[in-house]
Coordinates of C-alpha atoms in Angstrom, one line a residue:
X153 CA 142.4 119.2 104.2
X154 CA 146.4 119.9 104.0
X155 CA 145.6 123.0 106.3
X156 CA 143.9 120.8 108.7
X157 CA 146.5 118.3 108.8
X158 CA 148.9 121.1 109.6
X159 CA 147.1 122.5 112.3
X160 CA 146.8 118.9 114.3
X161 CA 150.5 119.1 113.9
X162 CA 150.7 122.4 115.2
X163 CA 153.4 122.2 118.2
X164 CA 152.5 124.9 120.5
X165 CA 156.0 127.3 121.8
X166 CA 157.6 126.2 125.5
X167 CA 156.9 130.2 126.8
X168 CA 153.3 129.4 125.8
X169 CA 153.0 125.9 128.0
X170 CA 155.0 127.6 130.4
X171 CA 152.3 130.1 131.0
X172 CA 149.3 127.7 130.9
X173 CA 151.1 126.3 133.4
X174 CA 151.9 129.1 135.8
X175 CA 148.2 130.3 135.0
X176 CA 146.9 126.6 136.2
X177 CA 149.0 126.7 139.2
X178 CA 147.9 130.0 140.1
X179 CA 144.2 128.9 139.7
X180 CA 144.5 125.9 141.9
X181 CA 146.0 128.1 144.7
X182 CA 143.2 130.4 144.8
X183 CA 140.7 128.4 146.6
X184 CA 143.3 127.1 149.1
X185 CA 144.0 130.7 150.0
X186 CA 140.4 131.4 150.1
X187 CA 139.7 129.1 153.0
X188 CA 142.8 129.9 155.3
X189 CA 140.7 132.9 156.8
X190 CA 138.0 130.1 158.4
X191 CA 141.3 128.3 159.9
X192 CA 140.8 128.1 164.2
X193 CA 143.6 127.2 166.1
X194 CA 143.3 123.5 168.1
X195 CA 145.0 121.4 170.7
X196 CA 149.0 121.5 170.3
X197 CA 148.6 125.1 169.0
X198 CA 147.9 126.6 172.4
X199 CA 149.9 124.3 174.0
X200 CA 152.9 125.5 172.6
X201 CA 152.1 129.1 171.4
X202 CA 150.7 129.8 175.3
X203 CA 154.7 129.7 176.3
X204 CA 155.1 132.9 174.0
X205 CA 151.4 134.3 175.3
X206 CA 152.4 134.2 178.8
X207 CA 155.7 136.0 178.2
X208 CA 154.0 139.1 175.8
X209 CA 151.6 139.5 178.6
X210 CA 154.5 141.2 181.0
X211 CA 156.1 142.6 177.9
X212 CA 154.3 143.0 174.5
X213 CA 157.4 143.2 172.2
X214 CA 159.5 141.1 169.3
X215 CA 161.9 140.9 172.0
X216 CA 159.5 139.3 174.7
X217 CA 158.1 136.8 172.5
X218 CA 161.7 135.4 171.1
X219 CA 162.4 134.6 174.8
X220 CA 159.0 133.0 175.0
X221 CA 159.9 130.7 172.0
X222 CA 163.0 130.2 173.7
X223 CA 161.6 128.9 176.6
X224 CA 159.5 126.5 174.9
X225 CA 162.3 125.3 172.9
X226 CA 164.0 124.6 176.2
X227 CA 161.6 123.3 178.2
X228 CA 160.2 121.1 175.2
X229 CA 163.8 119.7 175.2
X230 CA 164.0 118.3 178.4
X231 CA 160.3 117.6 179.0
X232 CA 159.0 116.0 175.6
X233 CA 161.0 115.8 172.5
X234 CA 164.1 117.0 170.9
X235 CA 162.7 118.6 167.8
X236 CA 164.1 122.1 168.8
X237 CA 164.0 124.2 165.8
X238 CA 160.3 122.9 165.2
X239 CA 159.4 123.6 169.3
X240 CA 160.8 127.1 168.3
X241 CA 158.9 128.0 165.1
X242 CA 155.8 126.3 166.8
X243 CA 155.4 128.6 169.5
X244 CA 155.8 131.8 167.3
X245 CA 152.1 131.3 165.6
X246 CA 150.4 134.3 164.8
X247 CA 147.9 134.1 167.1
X248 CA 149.9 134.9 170.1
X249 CA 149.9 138.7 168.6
X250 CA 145.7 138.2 168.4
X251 CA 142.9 136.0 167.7
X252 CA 142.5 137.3 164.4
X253 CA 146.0 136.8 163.1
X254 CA 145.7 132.7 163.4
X255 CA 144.9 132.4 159.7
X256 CA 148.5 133.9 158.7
X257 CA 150.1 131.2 159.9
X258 CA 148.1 129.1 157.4
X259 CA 148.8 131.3 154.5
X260 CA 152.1 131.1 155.0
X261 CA 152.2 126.9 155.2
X262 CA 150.2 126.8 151.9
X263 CA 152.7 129.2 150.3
X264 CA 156.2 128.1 151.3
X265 CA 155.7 124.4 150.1
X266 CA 155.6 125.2 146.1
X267 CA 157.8 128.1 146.6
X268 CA 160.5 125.8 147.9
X269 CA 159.5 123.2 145.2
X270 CA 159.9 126.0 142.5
X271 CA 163.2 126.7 143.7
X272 CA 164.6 123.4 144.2
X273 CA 163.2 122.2 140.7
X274 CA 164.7 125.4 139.2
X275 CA 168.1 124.3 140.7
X276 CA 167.9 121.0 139.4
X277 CA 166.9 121.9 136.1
X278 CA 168.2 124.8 135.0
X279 CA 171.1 125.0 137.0
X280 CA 172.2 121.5 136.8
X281 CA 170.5 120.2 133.5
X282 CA 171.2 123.4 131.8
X283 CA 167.6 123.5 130.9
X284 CA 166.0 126.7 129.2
X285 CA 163.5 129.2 131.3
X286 CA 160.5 128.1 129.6
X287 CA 160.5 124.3 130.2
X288 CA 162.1 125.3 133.7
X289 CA 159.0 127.6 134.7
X290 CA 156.7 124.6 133.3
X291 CA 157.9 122.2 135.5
X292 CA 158.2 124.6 138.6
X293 CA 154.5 125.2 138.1
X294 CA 153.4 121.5 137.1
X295 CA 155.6 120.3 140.3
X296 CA 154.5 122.4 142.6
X297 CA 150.5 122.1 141.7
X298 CA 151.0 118.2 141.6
X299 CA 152.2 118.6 145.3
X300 CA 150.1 120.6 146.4
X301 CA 147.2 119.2 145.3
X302 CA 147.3 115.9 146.3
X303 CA 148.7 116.7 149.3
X304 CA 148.2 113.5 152.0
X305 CA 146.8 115.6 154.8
X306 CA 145.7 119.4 153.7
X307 CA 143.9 119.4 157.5
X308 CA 147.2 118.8 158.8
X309 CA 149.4 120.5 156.3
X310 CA 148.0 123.6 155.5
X311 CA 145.0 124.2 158.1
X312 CA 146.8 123.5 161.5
X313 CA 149.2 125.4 162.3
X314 CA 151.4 123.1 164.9
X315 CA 150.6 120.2 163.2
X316 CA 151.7 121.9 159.3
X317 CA 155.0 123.9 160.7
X318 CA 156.5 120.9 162.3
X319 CA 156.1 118.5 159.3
X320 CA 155.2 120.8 156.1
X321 CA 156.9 123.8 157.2
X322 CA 160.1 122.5 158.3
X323 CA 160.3 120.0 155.3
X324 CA 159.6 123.2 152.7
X325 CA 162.9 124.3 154.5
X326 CA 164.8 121.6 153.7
X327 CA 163.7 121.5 150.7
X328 CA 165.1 125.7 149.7
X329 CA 168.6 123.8 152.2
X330 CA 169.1 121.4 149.5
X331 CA 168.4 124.0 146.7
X332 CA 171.6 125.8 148.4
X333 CA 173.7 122.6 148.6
X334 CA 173.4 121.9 145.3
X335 CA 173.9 125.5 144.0
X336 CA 177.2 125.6 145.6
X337 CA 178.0 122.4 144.4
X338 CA 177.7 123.1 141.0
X339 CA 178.8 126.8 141.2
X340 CA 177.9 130.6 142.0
X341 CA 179.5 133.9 142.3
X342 CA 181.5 134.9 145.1
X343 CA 178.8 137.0 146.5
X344 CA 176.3 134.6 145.8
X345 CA 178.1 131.5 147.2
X346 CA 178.2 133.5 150.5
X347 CA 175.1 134.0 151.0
X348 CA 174.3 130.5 150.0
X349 CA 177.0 129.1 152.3
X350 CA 175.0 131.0 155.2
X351 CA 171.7 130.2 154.5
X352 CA 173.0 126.4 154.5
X353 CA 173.9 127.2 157.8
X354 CA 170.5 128.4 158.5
X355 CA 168.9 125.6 157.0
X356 CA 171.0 123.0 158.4
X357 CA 170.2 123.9 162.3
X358 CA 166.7 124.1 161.2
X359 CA 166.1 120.6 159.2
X360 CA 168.7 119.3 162.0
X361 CA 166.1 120.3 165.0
X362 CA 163.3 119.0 162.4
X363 CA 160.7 116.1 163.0
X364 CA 162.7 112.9 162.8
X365 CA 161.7 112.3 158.9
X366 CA 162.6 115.9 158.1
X367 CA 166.1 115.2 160.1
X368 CA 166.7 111.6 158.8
X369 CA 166.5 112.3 155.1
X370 CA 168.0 115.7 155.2
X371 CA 171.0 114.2 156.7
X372 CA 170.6 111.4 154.6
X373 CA 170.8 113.8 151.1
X374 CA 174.3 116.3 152.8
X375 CA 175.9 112.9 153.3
X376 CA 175.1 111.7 149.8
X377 CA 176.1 115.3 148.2
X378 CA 179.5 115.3 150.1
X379 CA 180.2 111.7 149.0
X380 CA 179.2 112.5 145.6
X381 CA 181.3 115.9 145.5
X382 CA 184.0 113.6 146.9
X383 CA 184.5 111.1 144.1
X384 CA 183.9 113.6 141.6
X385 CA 187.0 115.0 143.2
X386 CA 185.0 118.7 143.2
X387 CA 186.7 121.1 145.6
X388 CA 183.0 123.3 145.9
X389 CA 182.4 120.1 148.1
X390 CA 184.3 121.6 151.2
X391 CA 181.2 124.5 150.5
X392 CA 179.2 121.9 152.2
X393 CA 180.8 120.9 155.0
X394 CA 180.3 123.4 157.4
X395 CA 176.7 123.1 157.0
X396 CA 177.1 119.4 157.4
X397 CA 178.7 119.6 160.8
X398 CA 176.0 122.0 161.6
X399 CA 173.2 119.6 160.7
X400 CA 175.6 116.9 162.6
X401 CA 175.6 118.7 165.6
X402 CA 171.7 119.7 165.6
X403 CA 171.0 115.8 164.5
X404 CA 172.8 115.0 167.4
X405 CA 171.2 117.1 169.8
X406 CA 167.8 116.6 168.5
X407 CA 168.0 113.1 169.1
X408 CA 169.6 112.9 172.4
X409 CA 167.8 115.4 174.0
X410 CA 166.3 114.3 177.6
X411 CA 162.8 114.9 176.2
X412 CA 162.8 112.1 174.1
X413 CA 163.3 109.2 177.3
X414 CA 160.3 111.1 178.5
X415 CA 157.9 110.9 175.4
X416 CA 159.4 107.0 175.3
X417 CA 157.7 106.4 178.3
X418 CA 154.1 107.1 176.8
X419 CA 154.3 105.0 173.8
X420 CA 156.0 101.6 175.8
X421 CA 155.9 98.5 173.6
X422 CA 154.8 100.5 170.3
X423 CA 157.9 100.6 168.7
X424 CA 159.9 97.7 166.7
X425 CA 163.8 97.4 167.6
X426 CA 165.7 99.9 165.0
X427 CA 166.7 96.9 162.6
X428 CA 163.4 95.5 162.7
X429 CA 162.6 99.0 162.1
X430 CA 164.4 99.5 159.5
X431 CA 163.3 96.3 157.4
X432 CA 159.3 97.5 157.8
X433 CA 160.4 100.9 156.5
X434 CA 161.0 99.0 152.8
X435 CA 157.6 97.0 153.4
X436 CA 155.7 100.5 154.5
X437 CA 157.1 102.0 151.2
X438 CA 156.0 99.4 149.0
X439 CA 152.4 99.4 150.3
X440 CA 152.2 103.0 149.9
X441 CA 153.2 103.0 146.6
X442 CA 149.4 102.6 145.0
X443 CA 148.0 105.0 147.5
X444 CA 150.6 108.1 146.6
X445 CA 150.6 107.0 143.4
X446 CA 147.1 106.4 141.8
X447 CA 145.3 107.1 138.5
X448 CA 146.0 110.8 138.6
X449 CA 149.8 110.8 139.1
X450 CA 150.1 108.8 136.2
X451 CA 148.4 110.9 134.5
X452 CA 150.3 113.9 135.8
X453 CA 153.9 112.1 134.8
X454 CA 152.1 112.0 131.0
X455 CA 151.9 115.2 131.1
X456 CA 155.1 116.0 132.1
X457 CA 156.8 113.6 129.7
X458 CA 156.5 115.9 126.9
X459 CA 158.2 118.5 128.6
X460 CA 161.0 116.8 130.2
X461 CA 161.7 115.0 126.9
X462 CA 162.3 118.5 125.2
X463 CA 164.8 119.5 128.5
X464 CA 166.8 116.2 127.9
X465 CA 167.0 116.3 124.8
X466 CA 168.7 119.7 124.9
X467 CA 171.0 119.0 128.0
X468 CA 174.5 118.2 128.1
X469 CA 174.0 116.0 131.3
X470 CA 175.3 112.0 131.0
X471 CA 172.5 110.2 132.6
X472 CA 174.4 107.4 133.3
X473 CA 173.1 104.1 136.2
X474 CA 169.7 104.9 136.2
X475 CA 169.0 101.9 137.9
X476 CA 171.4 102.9 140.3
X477 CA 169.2 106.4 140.9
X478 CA 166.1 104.4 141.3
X479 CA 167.7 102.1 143.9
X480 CA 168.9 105.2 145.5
X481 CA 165.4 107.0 145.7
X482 CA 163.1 104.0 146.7
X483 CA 165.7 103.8 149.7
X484 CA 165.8 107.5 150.7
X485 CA 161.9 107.0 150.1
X486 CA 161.8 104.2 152.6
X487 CA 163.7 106.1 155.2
X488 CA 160.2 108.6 155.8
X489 CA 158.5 106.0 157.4
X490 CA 161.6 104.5 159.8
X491 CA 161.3 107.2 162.2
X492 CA 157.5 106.5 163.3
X493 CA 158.2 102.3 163.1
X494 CA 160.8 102.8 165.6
X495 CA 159.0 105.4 168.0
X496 CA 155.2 104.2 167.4
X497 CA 155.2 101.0 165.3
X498 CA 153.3 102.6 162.0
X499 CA 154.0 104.3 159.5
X500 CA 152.8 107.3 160.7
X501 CA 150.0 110.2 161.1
X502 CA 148.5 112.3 158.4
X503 CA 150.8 114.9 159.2
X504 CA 154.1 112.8 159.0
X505 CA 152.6 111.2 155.6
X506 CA 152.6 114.4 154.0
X507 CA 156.4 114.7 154.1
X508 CA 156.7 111.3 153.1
X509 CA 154.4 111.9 149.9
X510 CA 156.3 115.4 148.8
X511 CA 159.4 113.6 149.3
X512 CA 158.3 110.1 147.0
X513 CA 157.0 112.9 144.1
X514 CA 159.6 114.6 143.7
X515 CA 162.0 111.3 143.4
X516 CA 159.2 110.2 141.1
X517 CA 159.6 113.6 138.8
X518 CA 163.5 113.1 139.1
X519 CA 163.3 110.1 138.2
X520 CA 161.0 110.3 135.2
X521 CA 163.6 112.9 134.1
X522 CA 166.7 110.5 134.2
X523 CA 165.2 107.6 132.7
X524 CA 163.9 109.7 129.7
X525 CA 167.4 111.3 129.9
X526 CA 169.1 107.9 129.8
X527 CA 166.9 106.7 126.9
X528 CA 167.4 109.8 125.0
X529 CA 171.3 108.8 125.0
X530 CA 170.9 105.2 124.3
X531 CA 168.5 106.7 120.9
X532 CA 171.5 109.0 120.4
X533 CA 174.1 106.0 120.7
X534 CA 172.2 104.3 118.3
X535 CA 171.8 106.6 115.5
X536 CA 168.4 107.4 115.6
X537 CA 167.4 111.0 115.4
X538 CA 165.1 112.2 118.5
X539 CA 163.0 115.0 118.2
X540 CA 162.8 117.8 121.2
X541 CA 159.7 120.1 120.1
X542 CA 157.7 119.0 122.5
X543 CA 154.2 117.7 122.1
X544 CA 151.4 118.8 119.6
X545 CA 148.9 121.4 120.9
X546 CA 145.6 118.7 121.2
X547 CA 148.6 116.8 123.4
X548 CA 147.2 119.1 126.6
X549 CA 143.3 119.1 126.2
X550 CA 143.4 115.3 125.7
X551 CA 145.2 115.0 128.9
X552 CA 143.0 117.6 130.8
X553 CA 140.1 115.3 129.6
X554 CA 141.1 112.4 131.2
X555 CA 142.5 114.4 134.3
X556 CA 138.5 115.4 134.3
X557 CA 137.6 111.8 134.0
X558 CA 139.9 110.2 136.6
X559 CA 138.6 113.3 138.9
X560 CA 134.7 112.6 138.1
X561 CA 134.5 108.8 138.3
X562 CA 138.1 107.0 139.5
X563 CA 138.5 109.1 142.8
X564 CA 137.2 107.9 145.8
X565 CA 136.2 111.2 147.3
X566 CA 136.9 114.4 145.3
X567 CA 137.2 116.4 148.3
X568 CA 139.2 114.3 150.3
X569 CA 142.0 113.5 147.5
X570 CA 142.2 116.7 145.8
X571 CA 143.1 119.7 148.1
X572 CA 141.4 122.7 145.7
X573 CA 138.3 121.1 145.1
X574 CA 137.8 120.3 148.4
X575 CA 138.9 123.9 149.6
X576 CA 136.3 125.2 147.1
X577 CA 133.8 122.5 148.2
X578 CA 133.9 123.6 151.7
X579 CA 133.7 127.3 151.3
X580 CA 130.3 126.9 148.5
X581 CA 128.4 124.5 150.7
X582 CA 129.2 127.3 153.7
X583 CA 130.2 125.1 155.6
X584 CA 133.3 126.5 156.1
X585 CA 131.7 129.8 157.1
X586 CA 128.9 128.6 159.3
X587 CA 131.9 126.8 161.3
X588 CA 133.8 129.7 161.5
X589 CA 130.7 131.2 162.9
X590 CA 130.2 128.4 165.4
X591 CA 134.1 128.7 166.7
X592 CA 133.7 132.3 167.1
X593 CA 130.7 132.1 169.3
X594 CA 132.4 129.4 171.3
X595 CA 135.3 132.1 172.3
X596 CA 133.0 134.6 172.9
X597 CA 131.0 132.2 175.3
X598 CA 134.6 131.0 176.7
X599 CA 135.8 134.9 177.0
X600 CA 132.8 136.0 178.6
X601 CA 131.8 132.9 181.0
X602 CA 133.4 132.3 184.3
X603 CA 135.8 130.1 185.4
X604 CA 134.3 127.0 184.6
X605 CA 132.5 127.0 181.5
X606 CA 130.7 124.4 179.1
X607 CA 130.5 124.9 175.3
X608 CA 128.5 123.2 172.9
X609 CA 129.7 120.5 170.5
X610 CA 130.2 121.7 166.6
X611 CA 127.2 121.0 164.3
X612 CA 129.3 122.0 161.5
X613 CA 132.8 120.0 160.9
X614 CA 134.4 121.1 157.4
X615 CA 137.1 118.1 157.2
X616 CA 139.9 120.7 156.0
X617 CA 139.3 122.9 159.4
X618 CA 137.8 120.2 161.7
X619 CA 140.1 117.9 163.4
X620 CA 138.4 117.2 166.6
X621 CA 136.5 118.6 169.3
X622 CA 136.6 119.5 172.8
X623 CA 135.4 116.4 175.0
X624 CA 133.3 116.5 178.2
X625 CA 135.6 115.4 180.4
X626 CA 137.3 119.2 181.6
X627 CA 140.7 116.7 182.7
X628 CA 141.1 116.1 179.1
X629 CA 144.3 117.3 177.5
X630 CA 142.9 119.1 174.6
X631 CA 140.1 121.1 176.9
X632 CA 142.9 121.8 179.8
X633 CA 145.2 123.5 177.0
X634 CA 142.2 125.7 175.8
X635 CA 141.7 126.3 179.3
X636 CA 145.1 127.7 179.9
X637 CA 145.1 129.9 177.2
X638 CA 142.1 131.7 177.9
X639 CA 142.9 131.8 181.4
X640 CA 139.9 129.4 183.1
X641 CA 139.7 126.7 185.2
X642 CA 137.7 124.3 183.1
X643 CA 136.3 123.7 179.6
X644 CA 133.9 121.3 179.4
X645 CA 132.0 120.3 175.7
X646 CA 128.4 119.2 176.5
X647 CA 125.2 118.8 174.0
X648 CA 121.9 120.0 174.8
X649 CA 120.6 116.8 175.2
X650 CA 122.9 115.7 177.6
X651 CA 122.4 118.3 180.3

């Protein structure tokens, strides 16, 4: 009986959680990866990647399609919006070197998010908090699973290219930015700090020439870091001002850009005034809050709490105005959905959401840190001894029961909310394959007709691959820019039964 007792206390080591963790992670990425190679390109995709196409037909070289992404960049700029660096990036998907190449684009969208999570939770914790390796890798793991995971939008995060590089993508890189800002801020080498000095360069013309909610908060986080070097009176803060006038300057040219008067014009009397704007942003956030949040997050910041409790309990940090923090992040929140109430007077498309939601989980995670921090010291002021083992071993299978439980019977569509189960789901059933099929007799139909040709409709519409098909109407934008790209005068998308 004593030996039982002593195994239920059992406390298992942090290098042991840490690789569950990792292991889990690594698991759950599996059938995301699995999927990417049934990925098809659609609408925006040729539109912009036909700039660099056109250009590698008179000169198939590096060289060749860097002017062609140039050119879109340029002509995107005056002629639609100012999102430069995302115009850029855009036009450069892997298809413009071959059909079959499409599907590295997607690889690379479901890859770069948790690595720039990883990296920006490791410079939060262990380079600010001081925490050790193992809780650190834990939490880079559990972060990074959680975010990708329950990604808003998986179709347009991971699956389309145009649509996952300009929100996704260029977020993921703001993300590894604000990993260097805050290295510098609280110290490197010399070699080190140079190379993180440029890369904040980098980063800052990128997240500058971002989508508007990319651009806004990343602004919105250099201006908060400089203010907060400031009154700490740190001199590493003039590390950060040359990236910030970068990011100024690209902020500035983003949003000024002709382009922008011109895309204005289509969505007329969408828009609120950018006060009113402003205001809807906090309502927006606060009737979001149940649908990023949910039954399985909470369940996710349980699991956490053991972990973070042991990294707090062994920092030095002060965490001091917590309330303060929380005002802080429900504002910088808020700020995601401002962009799209001013331009288009919602709170946004899948795509734009799934910034929005990586954003509000991280602040949730940061917070859950500093308000487990902050009780930790008001225990300590107290007297009262904390323990930082971490949680007994029957801790994590009790959890992963009720994960199992609020999967099977408290989500609304398992497939829909959970991005690996529905990647799996759709590869299984086949339908992920038979679609694939279907796409690639459609080319070879398009490749082989004539100049006007009519495809069928798609009997098979995986929701992670499908977004939407061709129409029957040739004049339609999304058949004229499949049209283009393949070089014929019309695609038309007719059934059988209507011919």
């Amino acid at each position: 009986m004593r030996g039982l007792k002593k195994a239920m206390k059992w406390k298992p080591d942090a290098r042991l959680v840490a690789g569950m963790a990792f292991a889990a992670f690594v698991l759950l990425m599996i059938p995301l990866l699995r999927i990417a190679i049934y990925s098809v390109p659609y609408y925006d995709d040729y539109k912009f990647g036909g700039f660099v196409k056109g250009f590698l037909t008179q000169e198939r070289s590096l060289r060749s399609a860097l002017q062609g992404a140039l050119y879109c960049t340029k002509t995107n700029w005056y002629a639609w919006q100012g999102t430069y660096s995302a115009s850029f990036l855009n036009s450069l998907m892997p298809m413009v070197w071959g059909e079959q190449y499409y599907f590295l684009g997607v690889v690379f969208l479901i890859l770069v998010l948790p690595v720039s999570i990883m990296v920006l939770v490791k410079v939060l914790l262990h380079d600010v908090l001081k925490a050790d390796w193992p809780s650190c890798v834990a939490m880079q793991a559990a972060m990074a699973a959680m975010a990708v995971v329950l990604l808003y939008s998986p179709q347009q995060g991971f699956y389309w290219y145009v649509g996952g590089m300009s929100y996704v993508g260029m977020h993921s890189f703001l993300m590894l930015t604000i990993a260097a800002w805050i290295k510098l801020l609280v110290g490197a080498g010399r070699v080190k700090a140079i190379l993180l000095m440029l890369w904040s360069l980098v980063g800052a013309a990128l997240a500058g020439g971002a989508t508007y909610v990319t651009a806004l908060q990343g602004l919105l986080i250099c201006l908060g870091l400089v203010g907060l070097g400031a009154i700490l009176r740190s001199r590493r803060t003039w590390l950060l001002v040359p990236s910030l006038l970068v990011y100024g300057y690209g902020f500035f040219k983003n949003v000024t850009a002709p382009g922008n008067q011109v895309r204005a014009r289509w969505y007329v009397g969408w828009g609120y005034p950018p006060i009113e704007a402003v205001f809807r942003s906090f309502l927006e956030a606060f009737s979001h809050l149940g649908e990023f949040s949910g039954w399985i997050t909470l369940a996710c910041l349980i699991l956490f709490a053991p972990i973070v409790w042991r990294m707090v309990c062994m920092s030095k940090f002060s965490f001091r105005l917590p309330g303060l923090v929380l005002a802080a992040s429900f504002c910088l929140y808020a700020t995601g959905f401002t962009p799209t109430l001013y331009a288009m007077g919602h709170g946004g498309y899948g795509r734009v959401l799934n910034c929005v939601k990586i954003t509000y989980q991280i602040l949730l995670i940061i917070n859950e840190v500093y308000w487990l921090g902050w009780l930790r010291g008001v225990l300590d002021r107290k007297g009262k001894t904390v323990s930082g083992r971490g949680a007994v071993w029957w801790f994590y299978p009790l959890m992963g029961a009720v994960m199992l439980f609020i999967f099977a019977f408290l989500s609304r569509s398992q497939a829909g909310c959970y991005s690996s189960y529905g990647a799996y789901y759709f590869v299984h059933t086949g339908e992920a394959y038979n679609f694939y099929q279907e796409y690639k007799n459609r080319i070879e139909t398009i490749v082989n007709g004539g100049p006007d040709v009519v495809v069928k409709p798609y009997v098979y519409k995986p929701w992670f691959l499908f977004i939407k098909d061709l129409g029957e109407d040739p004049m339609m934008d999304e058949n004229q820019s499949m049209a283009a790209w393949y070089g014929k005068n019309s695609i038309s998308c007719i059934s059988e039964t209507q011919e």
